[in-house]
Amino acid sequence: MDVGVYKIAMSGPEDVSGLKKLIENGEIIASEIIAVLGKTEGNGCVNDFTRGYCTASFRSYLAKEMGKTEKEVEEKVAFVMSGGTEGVMTPHATVFTVKEALETEQEEKSLAVSAGFTKKFLPEEMGTMVMVKEVERVTLELMKDAGIQDKEDVHFVQIKCPLLTSDRILDAKERGKSVVVEDTYKSMGYTRGASALGVALALKEVEESKVTEQSILKDWSLYSKVASTSAGVELLNCEIILMGNSKKSVSKYRIGHSVMKDSIDLESVIEAMNNSGLKVDKLPTEEDKKRIVNIFAKAEASSDGYVRNRRNTMLTDSDINHTRHARAVVNGVIASIVGDPMVYVSGGAEHQGPDGGGPIAVIIQK
């Protein structure tokens, strides 16, 4: 495969002009798009409708461009929209394209990307082992589709998962079923956590016997080092974008990753850059920065309310949710290193990296 990666700025959730320009000038062929990963400017909580608005805008545009129905487009393209661009984070979208290449297997591994979908979940299945096992199944399928044989070559698995709403909870109750939690905001954590554990199982990052209904959102020693999950009201299934490196790819890009130990872990950002193929000493040079296509990271407030033994108020601020604080902090750290605030940071890192930290991945041009 030959994978293309394009980062485009957005003036609002409905702004598809950047993609339109790339298609019109021939840089992107619409039929080769497999995924759109966006950061929208809503609050990132249950009532963030910018995610669905953004998805609808891109889906509608591509349907017209490709001469397909919107249903046909959404069955082919994964639209993963993460809400919340607090601080200096720039709203944007990263578009992934894949086309067949004539070349045979390469000696050097390059960026390989595949996208897919789980089944639609019933309300009573959200945030449970049903979701964990289904995500595990699809993750393994996507590895095969991407031509990735070694689990160590998977560097980032971005998932958009559903959440519980009042109507969905009521539907379950009317059928005599119970849900994991009746607080709709807390349900986001359960679906994010269950999805992440599905990736962890697929990649053998945790022991299968340890992942149970009781361990979801309770045993924080269980986590994936490459999963990034985001919950939204706009879907019922999980949409998954798997990124790694493969000898079966001839892409001009590579990806690497690390894990931030806390929200100000600059060293792990540099480690991810080096893992991608850059040779960074202390900070990236201007030439290094030009080779960075985009950075993807998870942000999380530590459950003890401290960062490096210093107290913070992220968890006790009743005006602004802690996920919004965390996104702003992590984006600020990364932006200061690369000199660009247009990077992808998603909040809520349940079972995604250690408590207070989270996975970070870097795509570079070789």
Tab-separated table of C-alpha atoms in Angstrom:
chain	number	residue	atom	x	y	z
A	1	MET	CA	0.000	0.000	0.000
A	2	ASP	CA	0.905	3.642	-0.411
A	3	VAL	CA	-0.430	5.796	2.431
A	4	GLY	CA	-0.914	9.543	2.229
A	5	VAL	CA	-1.414	11.888	5.203
A	6	TYR	CA	-2.785	15.415	4.913
A	7	LYS	CA	-3.351	17.913	7.738
A	8	ILE	CA	-5.840	20.696	7.048
A	9	ALA	CA	-6.930	23.652	9.177
A	10	MET	CA	-10.643	24.241	9.773
A	11	SER	CA	-12.472	27.499	10.440
A	12	GLY	CA	-15.411	25.601	11.982
A	13	PRO	CA	-16.903	22.103	12.239
A	14	GLU	CA	-18.561	22.504	8.833
A	15	ASP	CA	-15.432	23.698	7.011
A	16	VAL	CA	-14.445	21.201	4.297
A	17	SER	CA	-12.724	23.812	2.120
A	18	GLY	CA	-9.241	22.497	2.905
A	19	LEU	CA	-10.123	19.019	1.713
A	20	LYS	CA	-12.002	20.420	-1.269
A	21	LYS	CA	-8.933	22.364	-2.360
A	22	LEU	CA	-6.688	19.277	-2.140
A	23	ILE	CA	-9.167	17.250	-4.192
A	24	GLU	CA	-9.644	19.964	-6.790
A	25	ASN	CA	-5.904	20.403	-7.347
A	26	GLY	CA	-5.402	16.646	-7.627
A	27	GLU	CA	-3.360	16.080	-4.472
A	28	ILE	CA	-6.082	13.801	-3.072
A	29	ILE	CA	-8.311	11.388	-4.963
A	30	ALA	CA	-11.586	11.211	-3.053
A	31	SER	CA	-12.073	7.469	-3.606
A	32	GLU	CA	-8.722	6.769	-1.890
A	33	ILE	CA	-9.747	8.384	1.425
A	34	ILE	CA	-10.162	5.796	4.195
A	35	ALA	CA	-10.288	7.990	7.291
A	36	VAL	CA	-10.751	11.548	8.536
A	37	LEU	CA	-9.503	12.285	12.065
A	38	GLY	CA	-10.686	15.654	13.314
A	39	LYS	CA	-10.428	17.997	16.280
A	40	THR	CA	-13.578	20.086	16.630
A	41	GLU	CA	-14.182	23.091	18.839
A	42	GLY	CA	-17.012	21.891	21.061
A	43	ASN	CA	-16.688	20.998	24.741
A	44	GLY	CA	-15.813	17.336	24.160
A	45	CYS	CA	-18.556	16.263	26.575
A	46	VAL	CA	-21.865	14.431	26.074
A	47	ASN	CA	-23.586	17.451	24.524
A	48	ASP	CA	-20.797	18.260	22.066
A	49	PHE	CA	-22.671	18.220	18.763
A	50	THR	CA	-19.771	19.695	16.786
A	51	ARG	CA	-18.509	16.133	16.337
A	52	GLY	CA	-21.653	14.990	14.561
A	53	TYR	CA	-21.881	18.271	12.637
A	54	CYS	CA	-18.306	17.874	11.410
A	55	THR	CA	-18.871	14.233	10.447
A	56	ALA	CA	-22.037	15.134	8.533
A	57	SER	CA	-20.232	17.936	6.687
A	58	PHE	CA	-17.356	15.745	5.513
A	59	ARG	CA	-19.648	12.812	4.742
A	60	SER	CA	-22.004	14.963	2.668
A	61	TYR	CA	-19.170	16.551	0.722
A	62	LEU	CA	-17.472	13.240	-0.051
A	63	ALA	CA	-20.759	11.632	-1.087
A	64	LYS	CA	-21.241	14.311	-3.741
A	65	GLU	CA	-17.585	14.160	-4.788
A	66	MET	CA	-17.565	10.356	-5.081
A	67	GLY	CA	-21.036	10.010	-6.576
A	68	LYS	CA	-22.168	7.793	-3.704
A	69	THR	CA	-24.848	7.912	-1.050
A	70	GLU	CA	-23.865	9.112	2.415
A	71	LYS	CA	-24.540	5.601	3.725
A	72	GLU	CA	-22.081	4.168	1.200
A	73	VAL	CA	-19.476	6.725	2.225
A	74	GLU	CA	-19.812	6.036	5.957
A	75	GLU	CA	-19.391	2.307	5.276
A	76	LYS	CA	-16.038	3.007	3.601
A	77	VAL	CA	-14.591	6.004	5.437
A	78	ALA	CA	-13.997	6.212	9.200
A	79	PHE	CA	-14.936	9.653	10.497
A	80	VAL	CA	-13.372	10.049	13.937
A	81	MET	CA	-14.118	13.458	15.421
A	82	SER	CA	-12.785	14.414	18.832
A	83	GLY	CA	-14.294	17.457	20.527
A	84	GLY	CA	-12.432	20.068	22.517
A	85	THR	CA	-9.729	22.441	21.259
A	86	GLU	CA	-9.004	24.261	24.504
A	87	GLY	CA	-6.074	26.619	24.958
A	88	VAL	CA	-4.114	27.162	21.758
A	89	MET	CA	-5.107	23.894	20.062
A	90	THR	CA	-6.095	24.565	16.453
A	91	PRO	CA	-9.237	22.897	15.056
A	92	HIS	CA	-8.150	20.694	12.163
A	93	ALA	CA	-8.543	17.393	10.365
A	94	THR	CA	-6.032	14.744	9.330
A	95	VAL	CA	-7.016	12.877	6.180
A	96	PHE	CA	-5.613	9.427	5.409
A	97	THR	CA	-5.555	7.974	1.899
A	98	VAL	CA	-4.549	4.498	0.756
A	99	LYS	CA	-3.887	3.268	-2.755
A	100	GLU	CA	-2.392	0.102	-4.146
A	101	ALA	CA	1.274	0.259	-5.102
A	102	LEU	CA	3.026	-1.748	-7.816
A	103	GLU	CA	6.200	-2.180	-5.795
A	104	THR	CA	6.875	-5.420	-3.930
A	105	GLU	CA	7.776	-5.750	-0.242
A	106	GLN	CA	10.282	-3.148	0.926
A	107	GLU	CA	13.350	-3.568	3.143
A	108	GLU	CA	12.399	-0.537	5.211
A	109	LYS	CA	9.104	-0.293	7.055
A	110	SER	CA	6.818	2.618	6.227
A	111	LEU	CA	3.483	3.955	7.443
A	112	ALA	CA	0.593	1.529	7.040
A	113	VAL	CA	-2.965	2.530	7.934
A	114	SER	CA	-6.260	0.643	7.934
A	115	ALA	CA	-9.705	1.646	9.110
A	116	GLY	CA	-12.737	-0.390	10.102
A	117	PHE	CA	-15.864	-0.663	12.170
A	118	THR	CA	-17.256	-2.793	14.953
A	119	LYS	CA	-20.861	-3.887	15.131
A	120	LYS	CA	-23.412	-1.476	16.565
A	121	PHE	CA	-23.698	-1.889	20.328
A	122	LEU	CA	-26.856	-2.155	22.371
A	123	PRO	CA	-26.962	0.240	25.347
A	124	GLU	CA	-26.411	-2.629	27.807
A	125	GLU	CA	-23.266	-3.675	25.886
A	126	MET	CA	-21.567	-0.280	26.002
A	127	GLY	CA	-18.608	-0.178	28.370
A	128	THR	CA	-18.693	-3.948	28.956
A	129	MET	CA	-16.681	-7.006	27.957
A	130	VAL	CA	-18.847	-7.249	24.835
A	131	MET	CA	-17.253	-4.019	23.640
A	132	VAL	CA	-13.783	-5.124	24.765
A	133	LYS	CA	-13.914	-8.377	22.768
A	134	GLU	CA	-15.441	-6.757	19.681
A	135	VAL	CA	-12.723	-4.088	19.565
A	136	GLU	CA	-10.108	-6.808	20.028
A	137	ARG	CA	-11.520	-8.703	17.048
A	138	VAL	CA	-11.586	-5.707	14.704
A	139	THR	CA	-8.117	-4.524	15.800
A	140	LEU	CA	-6.643	-7.882	14.795
A	141	GLU	CA	-8.457	-7.703	11.449
A	142	LEU	CA	-7.087	-4.220	10.803
A	143	MET	CA	-3.536	-5.345	11.552
A	144	LYS	CA	-3.912	-7.978	8.860
A	145	ASP	CA	-5.444	-5.471	6.433
A	146	ALA	CA	-2.503	-3.115	6.998
A	147	GLY	CA	0.056	-5.844	6.378
A	148	ILE	CA	1.393	-5.570	9.933
A	149	GLN	CA	2.579	-8.901	11.295
A	150	ASP	CA	4.459	-7.816	14.421
A	151	LYS	CA	2.365	-6.257	17.171
A	152	GLU	CA	5.360	-4.066	18.045
A	153	ASP	CA	4.862	-2.309	14.709
A	154	VAL	CA	1.447	-0.952	15.766
A	155	HIS	CA	2.040	2.583	17.041
A	156	PHE	CA	-1.399	4.173	17.407
A	157	VAL	CA	-4.975	2.888	17.379
A	158	GLN	CA	-7.482	5.718	17.280
A	159	ILE	CA	-11.053	4.756	18.200
A	160	LYS	CA	-14.305	6.675	18.222
A	161	CYS	CA	-16.777	4.896	20.484
A	162	PRO	CA	-20.410	5.523	21.494
A	163	LEU	CA	-21.766	6.651	24.854
A	164	LEU	CA	-24.965	6.270	26.825
A	165	THR	CA	-27.695	8.883	26.497
A	166	SER	CA	-30.945	9.186	28.445
A	167	ASP	CA	-32.872	7.649	25.549
A	168	ARG	CA	-30.449	4.741	25.244
A	169	ILE	CA	-30.630	4.056	28.975
A	170	LEU	CA	-34.429	4.163	28.829
A	171	ASP	CA	-34.421	1.763	25.884
A	172	ALA	CA	-32.368	-0.752	27.875
A	173	LYS	CA	-34.657	-0.457	30.899
A	174	GLU	CA	-37.776	-0.972	28.796
A	175	ARG	CA	-36.299	-4.241	27.595
A	176	GLY	CA	-35.425	-5.311	31.125
A	177	LYS	CA	-31.709	-4.672	30.729
A	178	SER	CA	-29.285	-2.706	32.900
A	179	VAL	CA	-26.435	-0.454	31.831
A	180	VAL	CA	-22.949	-0.054	33.329
A	181	VAL	CA	-23.739	3.430	34.640
A	182	GLU	CA	-26.686	5.818	34.405
A	183	ASP	CA	-24.581	8.986	34.491
A	184	THR	CA	-24.229	9.823	30.791
A	185	TYR	CA	-20.930	11.678	31.281
A	186	LYS	CA	-19.404	8.798	33.229
A	187	SER	CA	-20.508	6.438	30.464
A	188	MET	CA	-17.939	8.124	28.208
A	189	GLY	CA	-15.198	6.846	30.498
A	190	TYR	CA	-16.580	3.315	30.438
A	191	THR	CA	-16.770	3.092	26.650
A	192	ARG	CA	-13.351	4.715	26.232
A	193	GLY	CA	-11.869	2.335	28.784
A	194	ALA	CA	-13.499	-0.787	27.345
A	195	SER	CA	-12.359	0.137	23.832
A	196	ALA	CA	-8.796	0.706	25.019
A	197	LEU	CA	-8.723	-2.642	26.795
A	198	GLY	CA	-9.855	-4.276	23.548
A	199	VAL	CA	-6.726	-2.912	21.876
A	200	ALA	CA	-4.592	-4.001	24.834
A	201	LEU	CA	-5.893	-7.562	24.494
A	202	ALA	CA	-5.372	-7.644	20.727
A	203	LEU	CA	-1.760	-6.504	21.076
A	204	LYS	CA	-1.046	-8.727	24.102
A	205	GLU	CA	-0.284	-5.712	26.273
A	206	VAL	CA	-2.224	-7.185	29.199
A	207	GLU	CA	-3.053	-10.689	30.371
A	208	GLU	CA	-6.437	-11.809	29.087
A	209	SER	CA	-7.413	-13.338	32.431
A	210	LYS	CA	-7.070	-9.950	34.137
A	211	VAL	CA	-9.536	-8.138	31.887
A	212	THR	CA	-13.016	-8.636	33.341
A	213	GLU	CA	-16.200	-6.629	33.844
A	214	GLN	CA	-14.901	-5.795	37.319
A	215	SER	CA	-11.560	-4.450	36.066
A	216	ILE	CA	-12.994	-1.871	33.650
A	217	LEU	CA	-12.405	1.589	35.170
A	218	LYS	CA	-11.111	0.011	38.376
A	219	ASP	CA	-7.776	-1.702	37.716
A	220	TRP	CA	-5.611	1.113	36.379
A	221	SER	CA	-2.589	-1.185	36.068
A	222	LEU	CA	-4.260	-2.491	32.894
A	223	TYR	CA	-3.698	-0.220	29.905
A	224	SER	CA	-2.652	0.029	26.285
A	225	LYS	CA	0.398	2.012	25.263
A	226	VAL	CA	-0.982	2.785	21.799
A	227	ALA	CA	-4.777	3.077	22.166
A	228	SER	CA	-6.460	6.472	21.924
A	229	THR	CA	-10.211	6.392	22.414
A	230	SER	CA	-12.792	9.151	22.190
A	231	ALA	CA	-16.513	8.872	22.953
A	232	GLY	CA	-19.361	10.588	21.155
A	233	VAL	CA	-23.129	10.702	20.946
A	234	GLU	CA	-23.125	10.574	17.152
A	235	LEU	CA	-22.616	6.821	16.673
A	236	LEU	CA	-23.503	3.378	18.038
A	237	ASN	CA	-20.463	1.418	16.898
A	238	CYS	CA	-16.717	1.944	17.218
A	239	GLU	CA	-14.829	3.421	14.287
A	240	ILE	CA	-11.166	2.410	14.384
A	241	ILE	CA	-8.082	3.792	12.630
A	242	LEU	CA	-4.996	1.592	13.102
A	243	MET	CA	-1.575	3.086	12.338
A	244	GLY	CA	1.753	1.305	12.227
A	245	ASN	CA	4.727	0.500	10.029
A	246	SER	CA	5.003	-2.314	7.522
A	247	LYS	CA	7.384	-3.556	4.833
A	248	LYS	CA	4.327	-3.892	2.622
A	249	SER	CA	3.938	-0.108	2.547
A	250	VAL	CA	5.775	2.228	0.175
A	251	SER	CA	4.537	5.367	1.923
A	252	LYS	CA	6.893	8.308	2.301
A	253	TYR	CA	5.836	8.509	5.956
A	254	ARG	CA	6.687	6.676	9.157
A	255	ILE	CA	5.120	6.607	12.612
A	256	GLY	CA	6.545	6.106	16.092
A	257	HIS	CA	5.211	6.409	19.610
A	258	SER	CA	5.944	6.705	23.293
A	259	VAL	CA	3.889	7.091	26.467
A	260	MET	CA	3.659	10.334	28.413
A	261	LYS	CA	4.012	9.579	32.117
A	262	ASP	CA	2.175	12.758	33.050
A	263	SER	CA	0.770	15.833	31.329
A	264	ILE	CA	4.081	17.746	31.270
A	265	ASP	CA	6.301	14.863	30.158
A	266	LEU	CA	8.390	16.635	27.511
A	267	GLU	CA	10.927	13.798	27.419
A	268	SER	CA	8.349	11.304	26.120
A	269	VAL	CA	7.380	13.671	23.313
A	270	ILE	CA	11.018	13.665	22.196
A	271	GLU	CA	11.155	9.884	22.631
A	272	ALA	CA	8.160	9.482	20.298
A	273	MET	CA	9.876	11.663	17.708
A	274	ASN	CA	12.989	9.514	17.842
A	275	ASN	CA	10.908	6.348	17.685
A	276	SER	CA	9.389	7.632	14.437
A	277	GLY	CA	12.816	7.980	12.855
A	278	LEU	CA	13.901	11.514	13.709
A	279	LYS	CA	17.275	11.967	15.392
A	280	VAL	CA	16.443	14.519	18.047
A	281	ASP	CA	18.926	15.339	20.780
A	282	LYS	CA	17.267	17.708	23.231
A	283	LEU	CA	14.766	19.578	21.057
A	284	PRO	CA	13.861	19.186	17.372
A	285	THR	CA	15.670	21.430	14.914
A	286	GLU	CA	13.799	23.552	12.383
A	287	GLU	CA	14.489	20.841	9.790
A	288	ASP	CA	13.095	18.195	12.154
A	289	LYS	CA	9.946	20.256	12.664
A	290	LYS	CA	9.369	20.472	8.903
A	291	ARG	CA	9.336	16.664	8.702
A	292	ILE	CA	6.640	16.273	11.376
A	293	VAL	CA	3.232	15.797	9.726
A	294	ASN	CA	1.157	15.553	12.899
A	295	ILE	CA	1.293	14.438	16.517
A	296	PHE	CA	-1.483	12.492	18.252
A	297	ALA	CA	-1.737	12.357	22.041
A	298	LYS	CA	-4.024	11.488	24.949
A	299	ALA	CA	-4.500	13.780	27.932
A	300	GLU	CA	-5.644	12.853	31.420
A	301	ALA	CA	-5.820	14.444	34.863
A	302	SER	CA	-4.078	12.231	37.403
A	303	SER	CA	-6.595	10.674	39.792
A	304	ASP	CA	-4.657	11.857	42.860
A	305	GLY	CA	-4.895	15.516	41.854
A	306	TYR	CA	-1.132	15.985	41.661
A	307	VAL	CA	1.523	16.362	38.960
A	308	ARG	CA	5.078	15.741	40.177
A	309	ASN	CA	4.039	16.230	43.773
A	310	ARG	CA	2.372	19.553	43.048
A	311	ARG	CA	-1.369	19.891	43.653
A	312	ASN	CA	-3.635	21.039	40.817
A	313	THR	CA	-7.372	21.780	40.632
A	314	MET	CA	-8.295	19.944	37.433
A	315	LEU	CA	-10.456	17.416	39.277
A	316	THR	CA	-12.025	19.936	41.654
A	317	ASP	CA	-12.947	22.675	39.183
A	318	SER	CA	-16.750	22.572	39.022
A	319	ASP	CA	-16.859	25.100	36.172
A	320	ILE	CA	-14.611	23.378	33.646
A	321	ASN	CA	-14.353	19.611	33.242
A	322	HIS	CA	-10.941	18.070	33.928
A	323	THR	CA	-10.671	16.660	30.387
A	324	ARG	CA	-10.717	20.215	29.061
A	325	HIS	CA	-7.912	21.305	31.385
A	326	ALA	CA	-5.832	18.251	30.450
A	327	ARG	CA	-6.186	18.770	26.709
A	328	ALA	CA	-5.041	22.372	26.998
A	329	VAL	CA	-1.994	21.443	29.082
A	330	VAL	CA	-0.783	18.584	26.868
A	331	ASN	CA	-1.365	20.589	23.694
A	332	GLY	CA	0.633	23.460	25.169
A	333	VAL	CA	3.553	21.167	25.968
A	334	ILE	CA	3.618	19.616	22.494
A	335	ALA	CA	3.010	22.906	20.662
A	336	SER	CA	5.909	24.561	22.480
A	337	ILE	CA	8.250	21.782	21.346
A	338	VAL	CA	7.231	21.629	17.690
A	339	GLY	CA	6.313	25.284	17.270
A	340	ASP	CA	2.837	24.398	16.009
A	341	PRO	CA	-0.436	24.322	18.001
A	342	MET	CA	-2.167	22.287	15.260
A	343	VAL	CA	-1.730	18.873	16.868
A	344	TYR	CA	-4.302	16.273	17.919
A	345	VAL	CA	-4.907	15.932	21.668
A	346	SER	CA	-7.849	13.942	22.994
A	347	GLY	CA	-8.999	13.966	26.621
A	348	GLY	CA	-10.016	11.064	28.825
A	349	ALA	CA	-7.296	8.400	28.904
A	350	GLU	CA	-8.954	5.566	30.840
A	351	HIS	CA	-6.792	2.437	30.335
A	352	GLN	CA	-4.735	4.441	27.816
A	353	GLY	CA	-1.319	4.778	29.350
A	354	PRO	CA	-0.577	5.139	33.086
A	355	ASP	CA	-2.722	7.208	35.434
A	356	GLY	CA	-2.261	10.871	34.521
A	357	GLY	CA	-0.404	10.098	31.301
A	358	GLY	CA	-1.214	8.696	27.884
A	359	PRO	CA	0.091	7.468	24.516
A	360	ILE	CA	1.671	9.890	22.055
A	361	ALA	CA	2.466	9.163	18.402
A	362	VAL	CA	4.347	11.115	15.747
A	363	ILE	CA	4.004	10.795	11.970
A	364	ILE	CA	6.986	12.089	10.027
A	365	GLN	CA	7.998	12.378	6.401
A	366	LYS	CA	10.960	10.102	5.801
